[in-house]
PDB file of C-alpha atoms in Angstrom:
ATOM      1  CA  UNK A 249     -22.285 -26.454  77.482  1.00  0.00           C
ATOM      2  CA  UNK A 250     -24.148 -24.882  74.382  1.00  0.00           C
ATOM      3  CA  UNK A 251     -26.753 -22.768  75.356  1.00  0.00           C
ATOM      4  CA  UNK A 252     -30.178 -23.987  73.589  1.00  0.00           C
ATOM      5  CA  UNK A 253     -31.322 -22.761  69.814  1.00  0.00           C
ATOM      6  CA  UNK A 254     -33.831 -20.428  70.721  1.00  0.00           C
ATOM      7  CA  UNK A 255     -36.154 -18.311  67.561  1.00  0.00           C
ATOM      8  CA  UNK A 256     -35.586 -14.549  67.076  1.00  0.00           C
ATOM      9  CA  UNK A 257     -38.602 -13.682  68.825  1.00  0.00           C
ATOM     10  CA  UNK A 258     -37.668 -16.704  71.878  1.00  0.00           C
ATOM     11  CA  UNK A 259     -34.458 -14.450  72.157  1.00  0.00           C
ATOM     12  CA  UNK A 260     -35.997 -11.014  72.413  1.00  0.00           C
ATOM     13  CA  UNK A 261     -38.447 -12.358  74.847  1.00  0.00           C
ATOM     14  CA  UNK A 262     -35.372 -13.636  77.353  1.00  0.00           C
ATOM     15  CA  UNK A 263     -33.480 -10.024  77.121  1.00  0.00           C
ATOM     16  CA  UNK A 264     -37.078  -8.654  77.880  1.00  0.00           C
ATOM     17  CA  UNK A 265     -37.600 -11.138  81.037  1.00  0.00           C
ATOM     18  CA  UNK A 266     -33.937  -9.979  82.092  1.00  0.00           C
ATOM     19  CA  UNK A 267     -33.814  -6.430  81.555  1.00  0.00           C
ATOM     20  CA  UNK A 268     -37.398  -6.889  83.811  1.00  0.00           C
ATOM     21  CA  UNK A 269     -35.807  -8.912  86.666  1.00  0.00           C
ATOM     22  CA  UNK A 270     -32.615  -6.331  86.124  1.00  0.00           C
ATOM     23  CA  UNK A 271     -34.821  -3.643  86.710  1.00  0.00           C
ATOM     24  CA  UNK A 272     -36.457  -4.512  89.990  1.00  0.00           C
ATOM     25  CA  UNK A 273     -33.466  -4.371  91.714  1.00  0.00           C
ATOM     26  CA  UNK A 274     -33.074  -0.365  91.427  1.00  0.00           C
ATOM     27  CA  UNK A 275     -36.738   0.513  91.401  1.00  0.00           C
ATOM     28  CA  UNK A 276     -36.578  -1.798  94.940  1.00  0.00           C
ATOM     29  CA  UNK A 277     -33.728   0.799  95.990  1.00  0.00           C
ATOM     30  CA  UNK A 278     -35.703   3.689  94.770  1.00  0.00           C
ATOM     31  CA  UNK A 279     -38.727   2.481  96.937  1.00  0.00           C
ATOM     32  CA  UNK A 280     -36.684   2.213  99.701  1.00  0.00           C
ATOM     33  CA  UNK A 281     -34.969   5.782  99.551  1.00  0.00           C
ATOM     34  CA  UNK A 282     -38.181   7.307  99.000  1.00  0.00           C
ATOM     35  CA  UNK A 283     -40.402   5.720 101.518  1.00  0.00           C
ATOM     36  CA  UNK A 284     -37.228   5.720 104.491  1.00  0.00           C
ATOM     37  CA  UNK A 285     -37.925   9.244 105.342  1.00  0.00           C
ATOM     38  CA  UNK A 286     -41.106   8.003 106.393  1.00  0.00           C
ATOM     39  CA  UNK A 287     -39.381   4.886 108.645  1.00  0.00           C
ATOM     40  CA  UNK A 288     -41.180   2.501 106.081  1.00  0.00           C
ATOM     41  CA  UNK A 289     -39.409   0.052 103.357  1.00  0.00           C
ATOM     42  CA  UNK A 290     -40.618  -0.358  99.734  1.00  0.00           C
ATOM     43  CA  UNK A 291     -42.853  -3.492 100.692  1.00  0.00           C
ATOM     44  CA  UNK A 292     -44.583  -1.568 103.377  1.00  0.00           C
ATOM     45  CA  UNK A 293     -45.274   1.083 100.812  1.00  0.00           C
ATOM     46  CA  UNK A 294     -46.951  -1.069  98.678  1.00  0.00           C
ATOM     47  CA  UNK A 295     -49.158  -2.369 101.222  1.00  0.00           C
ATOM     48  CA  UNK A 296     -49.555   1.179 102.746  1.00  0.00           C
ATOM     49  CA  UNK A 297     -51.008   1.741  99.072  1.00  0.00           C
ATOM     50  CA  UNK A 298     -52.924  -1.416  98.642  1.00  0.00           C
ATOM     51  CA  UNK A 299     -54.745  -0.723 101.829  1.00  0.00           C
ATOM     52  CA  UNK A 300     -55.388   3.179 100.987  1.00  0.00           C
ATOM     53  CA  UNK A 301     -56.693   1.893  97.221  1.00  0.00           C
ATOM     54  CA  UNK A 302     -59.657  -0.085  99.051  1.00  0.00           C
ATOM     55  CA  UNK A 303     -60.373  -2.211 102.188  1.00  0.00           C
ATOM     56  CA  UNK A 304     -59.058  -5.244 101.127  1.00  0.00           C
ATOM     57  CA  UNK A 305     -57.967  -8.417 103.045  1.00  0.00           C
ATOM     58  CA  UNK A 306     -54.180  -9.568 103.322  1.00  0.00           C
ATOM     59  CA  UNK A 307     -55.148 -12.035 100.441  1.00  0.00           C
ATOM     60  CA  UNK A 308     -57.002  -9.707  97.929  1.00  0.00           C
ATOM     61  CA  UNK A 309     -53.342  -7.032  98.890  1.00  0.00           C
ATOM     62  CA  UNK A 310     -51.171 -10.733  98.096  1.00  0.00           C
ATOM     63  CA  UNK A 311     -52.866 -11.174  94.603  1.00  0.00           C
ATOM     64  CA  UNK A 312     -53.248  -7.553  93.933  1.00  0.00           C
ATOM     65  CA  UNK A 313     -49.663  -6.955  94.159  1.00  0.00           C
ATOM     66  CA  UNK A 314     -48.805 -10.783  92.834  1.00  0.00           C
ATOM     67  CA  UNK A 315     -46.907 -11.935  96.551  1.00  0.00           C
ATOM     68  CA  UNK A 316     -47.145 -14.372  98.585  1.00  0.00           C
ATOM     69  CA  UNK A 317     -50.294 -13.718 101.118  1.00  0.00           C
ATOM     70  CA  UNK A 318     -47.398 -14.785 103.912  1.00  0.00           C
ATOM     71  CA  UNK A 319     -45.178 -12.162 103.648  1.00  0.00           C
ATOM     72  CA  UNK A 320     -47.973  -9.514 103.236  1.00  0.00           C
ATOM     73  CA  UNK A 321     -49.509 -10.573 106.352  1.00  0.00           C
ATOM     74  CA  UNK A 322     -46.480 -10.095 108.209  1.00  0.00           C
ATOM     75  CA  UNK A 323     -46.357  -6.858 106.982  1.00  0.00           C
ATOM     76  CA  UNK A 324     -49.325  -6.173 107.617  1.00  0.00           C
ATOM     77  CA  UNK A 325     -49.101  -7.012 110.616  1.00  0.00           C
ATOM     78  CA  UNK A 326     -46.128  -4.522 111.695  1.00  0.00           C
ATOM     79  CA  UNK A 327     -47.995  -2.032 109.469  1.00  0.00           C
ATOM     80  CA  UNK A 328     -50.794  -2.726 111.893  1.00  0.00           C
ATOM     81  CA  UNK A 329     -48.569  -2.758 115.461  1.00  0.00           C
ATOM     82  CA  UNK A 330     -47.265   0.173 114.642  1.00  0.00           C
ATOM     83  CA  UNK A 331     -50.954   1.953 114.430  1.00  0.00           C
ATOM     84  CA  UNK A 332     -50.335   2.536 110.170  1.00  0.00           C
ATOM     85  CA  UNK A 333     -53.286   0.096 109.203  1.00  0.00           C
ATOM     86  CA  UNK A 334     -56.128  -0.999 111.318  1.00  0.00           C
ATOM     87  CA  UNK A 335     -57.868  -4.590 110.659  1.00  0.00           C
ATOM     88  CA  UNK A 336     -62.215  -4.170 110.420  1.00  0.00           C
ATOM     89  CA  UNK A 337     -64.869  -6.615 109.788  1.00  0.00           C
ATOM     90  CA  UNK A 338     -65.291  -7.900 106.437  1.00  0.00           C
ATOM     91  CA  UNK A 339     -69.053  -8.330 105.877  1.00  0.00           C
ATOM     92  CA  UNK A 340     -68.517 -10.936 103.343  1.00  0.00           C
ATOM     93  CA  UNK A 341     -65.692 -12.813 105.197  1.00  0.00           C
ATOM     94  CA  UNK A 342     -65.648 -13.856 108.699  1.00  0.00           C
ATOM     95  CA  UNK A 343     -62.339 -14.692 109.108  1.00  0.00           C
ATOM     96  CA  UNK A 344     -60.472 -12.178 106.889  1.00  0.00           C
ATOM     97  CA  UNK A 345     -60.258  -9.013 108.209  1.00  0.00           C
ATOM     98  CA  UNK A 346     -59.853  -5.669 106.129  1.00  0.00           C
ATOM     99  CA  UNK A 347     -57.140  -3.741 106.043  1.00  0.00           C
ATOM    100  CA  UNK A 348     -57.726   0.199 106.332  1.00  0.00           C
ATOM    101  CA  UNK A 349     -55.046   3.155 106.770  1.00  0.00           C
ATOM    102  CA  UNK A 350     -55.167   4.959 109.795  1.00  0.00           C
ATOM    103  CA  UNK A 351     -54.477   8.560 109.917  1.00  0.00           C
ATOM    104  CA  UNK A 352     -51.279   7.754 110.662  1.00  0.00           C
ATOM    105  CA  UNK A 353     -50.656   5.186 107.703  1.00  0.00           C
ATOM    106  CA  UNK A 354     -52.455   7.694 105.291  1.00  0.00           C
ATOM    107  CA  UNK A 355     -50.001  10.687 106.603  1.00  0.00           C
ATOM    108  CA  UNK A 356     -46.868   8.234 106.159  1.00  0.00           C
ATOM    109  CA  UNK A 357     -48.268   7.083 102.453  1.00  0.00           C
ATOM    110  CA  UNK A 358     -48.983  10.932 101.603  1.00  0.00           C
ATOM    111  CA  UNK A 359     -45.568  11.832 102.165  1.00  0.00           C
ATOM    112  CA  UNK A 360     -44.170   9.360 100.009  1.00  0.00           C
ATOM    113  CA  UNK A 361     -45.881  10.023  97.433  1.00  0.00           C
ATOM    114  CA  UNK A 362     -44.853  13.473  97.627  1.00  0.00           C
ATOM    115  CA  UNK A 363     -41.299  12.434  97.395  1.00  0.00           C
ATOM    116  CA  UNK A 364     -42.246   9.767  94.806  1.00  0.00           C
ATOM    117  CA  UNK A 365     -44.079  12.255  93.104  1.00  0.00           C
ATOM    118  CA  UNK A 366     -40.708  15.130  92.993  1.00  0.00           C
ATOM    119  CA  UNK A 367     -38.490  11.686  91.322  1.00  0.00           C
ATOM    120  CA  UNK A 368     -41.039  10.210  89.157  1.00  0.00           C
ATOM    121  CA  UNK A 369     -41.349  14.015  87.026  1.00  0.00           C
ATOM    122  CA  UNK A 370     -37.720  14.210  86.924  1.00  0.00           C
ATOM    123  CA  UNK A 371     -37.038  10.053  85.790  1.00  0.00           C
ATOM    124  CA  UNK A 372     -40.515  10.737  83.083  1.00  0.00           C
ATOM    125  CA  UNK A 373     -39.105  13.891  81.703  1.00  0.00           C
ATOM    126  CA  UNK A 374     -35.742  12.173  80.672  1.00  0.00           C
ATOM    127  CA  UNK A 375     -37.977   9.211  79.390  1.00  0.00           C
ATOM    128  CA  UNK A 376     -40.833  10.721  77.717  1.00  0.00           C
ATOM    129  CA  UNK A 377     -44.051  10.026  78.177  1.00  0.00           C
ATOM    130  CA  UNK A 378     -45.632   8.404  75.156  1.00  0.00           C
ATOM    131  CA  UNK A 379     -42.562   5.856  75.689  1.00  0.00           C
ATOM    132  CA  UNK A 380     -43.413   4.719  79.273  1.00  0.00           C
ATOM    133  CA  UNK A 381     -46.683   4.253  78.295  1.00  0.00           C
ATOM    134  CA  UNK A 382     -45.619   2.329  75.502  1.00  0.00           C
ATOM    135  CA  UNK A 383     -43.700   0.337  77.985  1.00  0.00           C
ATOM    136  CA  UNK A 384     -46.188   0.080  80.702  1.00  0.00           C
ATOM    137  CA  UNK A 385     -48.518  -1.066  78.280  1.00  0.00           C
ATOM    138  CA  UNK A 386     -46.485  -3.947  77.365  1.00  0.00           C
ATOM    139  CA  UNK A 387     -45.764  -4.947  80.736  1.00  0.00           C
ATOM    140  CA  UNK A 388     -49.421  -5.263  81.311  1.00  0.00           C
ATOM    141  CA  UNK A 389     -49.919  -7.395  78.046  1.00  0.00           C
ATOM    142  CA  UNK A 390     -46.954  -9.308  79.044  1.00  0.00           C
ATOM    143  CA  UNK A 391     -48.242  -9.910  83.007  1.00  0.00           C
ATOM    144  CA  UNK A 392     -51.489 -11.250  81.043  1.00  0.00           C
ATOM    145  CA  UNK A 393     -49.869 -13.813  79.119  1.00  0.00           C
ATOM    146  CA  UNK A 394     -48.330 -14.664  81.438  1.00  0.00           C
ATOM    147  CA  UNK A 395     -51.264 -15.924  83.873  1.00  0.00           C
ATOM    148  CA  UNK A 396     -52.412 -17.751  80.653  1.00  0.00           C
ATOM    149  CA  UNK A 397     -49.229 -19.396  79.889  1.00  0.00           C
ATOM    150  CA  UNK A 398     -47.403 -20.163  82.715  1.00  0.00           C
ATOM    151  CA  UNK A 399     -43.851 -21.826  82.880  1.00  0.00           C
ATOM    152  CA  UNK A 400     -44.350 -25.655  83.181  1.00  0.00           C
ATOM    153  CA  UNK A 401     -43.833 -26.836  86.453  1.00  0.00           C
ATOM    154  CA  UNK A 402     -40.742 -29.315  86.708  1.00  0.00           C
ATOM    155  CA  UNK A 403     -41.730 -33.004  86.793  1.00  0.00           C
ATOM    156  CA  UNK A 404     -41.366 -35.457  89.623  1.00  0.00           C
ATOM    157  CA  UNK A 405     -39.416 -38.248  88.000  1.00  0.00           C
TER     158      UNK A 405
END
């Protein structure tokens, strides 16, 4: 089957979208090399760091991070059995706790981010700066658009 005609700029936009989805697989990997040392995963990292950035509740971590509030409230959860994050009040929410590091969760995310810190000077030196933040840049614009133009959804026929 022929694939469909698609304009220059419909083209560059799919290699984009697939080098991006390409991507996450290693920087996944990466995560979870650099946060094992620790006895956490990449996902528990970036809830470790969603909770550190502010109190926030499982849903305000779920959109922050764009996941599903489901799986972050299972990690969360661990995260919180395991005496990393501790659940308060929210004074604007009855039901929906905040999440807060313990000392134990901000120890954990500290030395990650020591080890994140060691790889991420080596991996920007071969890159350059002014080019990631080219990049980074366009990722944002790109993450924008895209919450304005969504894929259509498939229709029930």
């Amino acid at each position: 089957m022929k694939d469909p005609d698609r304009t220059p700029v419909g083209d560059a936009f799919a290699e984009f979208a697939i080098s991006v989805l390409r991507l996450a697989g290693p920087l996944t990997q990466a995560g979870d090399a650099l946060a094992k040392p620790s006895g956490q995963t990449s996902a528990r990292w970036q809830v470790l760091a969603a909770a550190n950035h502010a109190p926030m509740s499982v849903a305000d971590a779920a959109r922050a991070l764009g996941l599903a509030r489901q799986g972050v409230q299972r990690i969360a959860d661990l995260l919180e059995a395991e005496g990393l994050i501790a659940y308060r009040d929210n004074p604007t929410h009855q039901r929906a706790k905040l999440m807060v590091l313990t000392a134990a969760g901000e120890t954990a995310l500290h030395d990650i981010k020591e080890r994140q810190a060691a790889w991420a000077d080596g991996l920007g030196g071969a890159l350059g700066e002014r080019r990631l933040r080219q990049a980074s840049a366009l990722i944002a614009e790109v993450i924008e658009v895209l919450k304005e133009r969504p894929a259509p959804e498939p229709s029930e026929d």
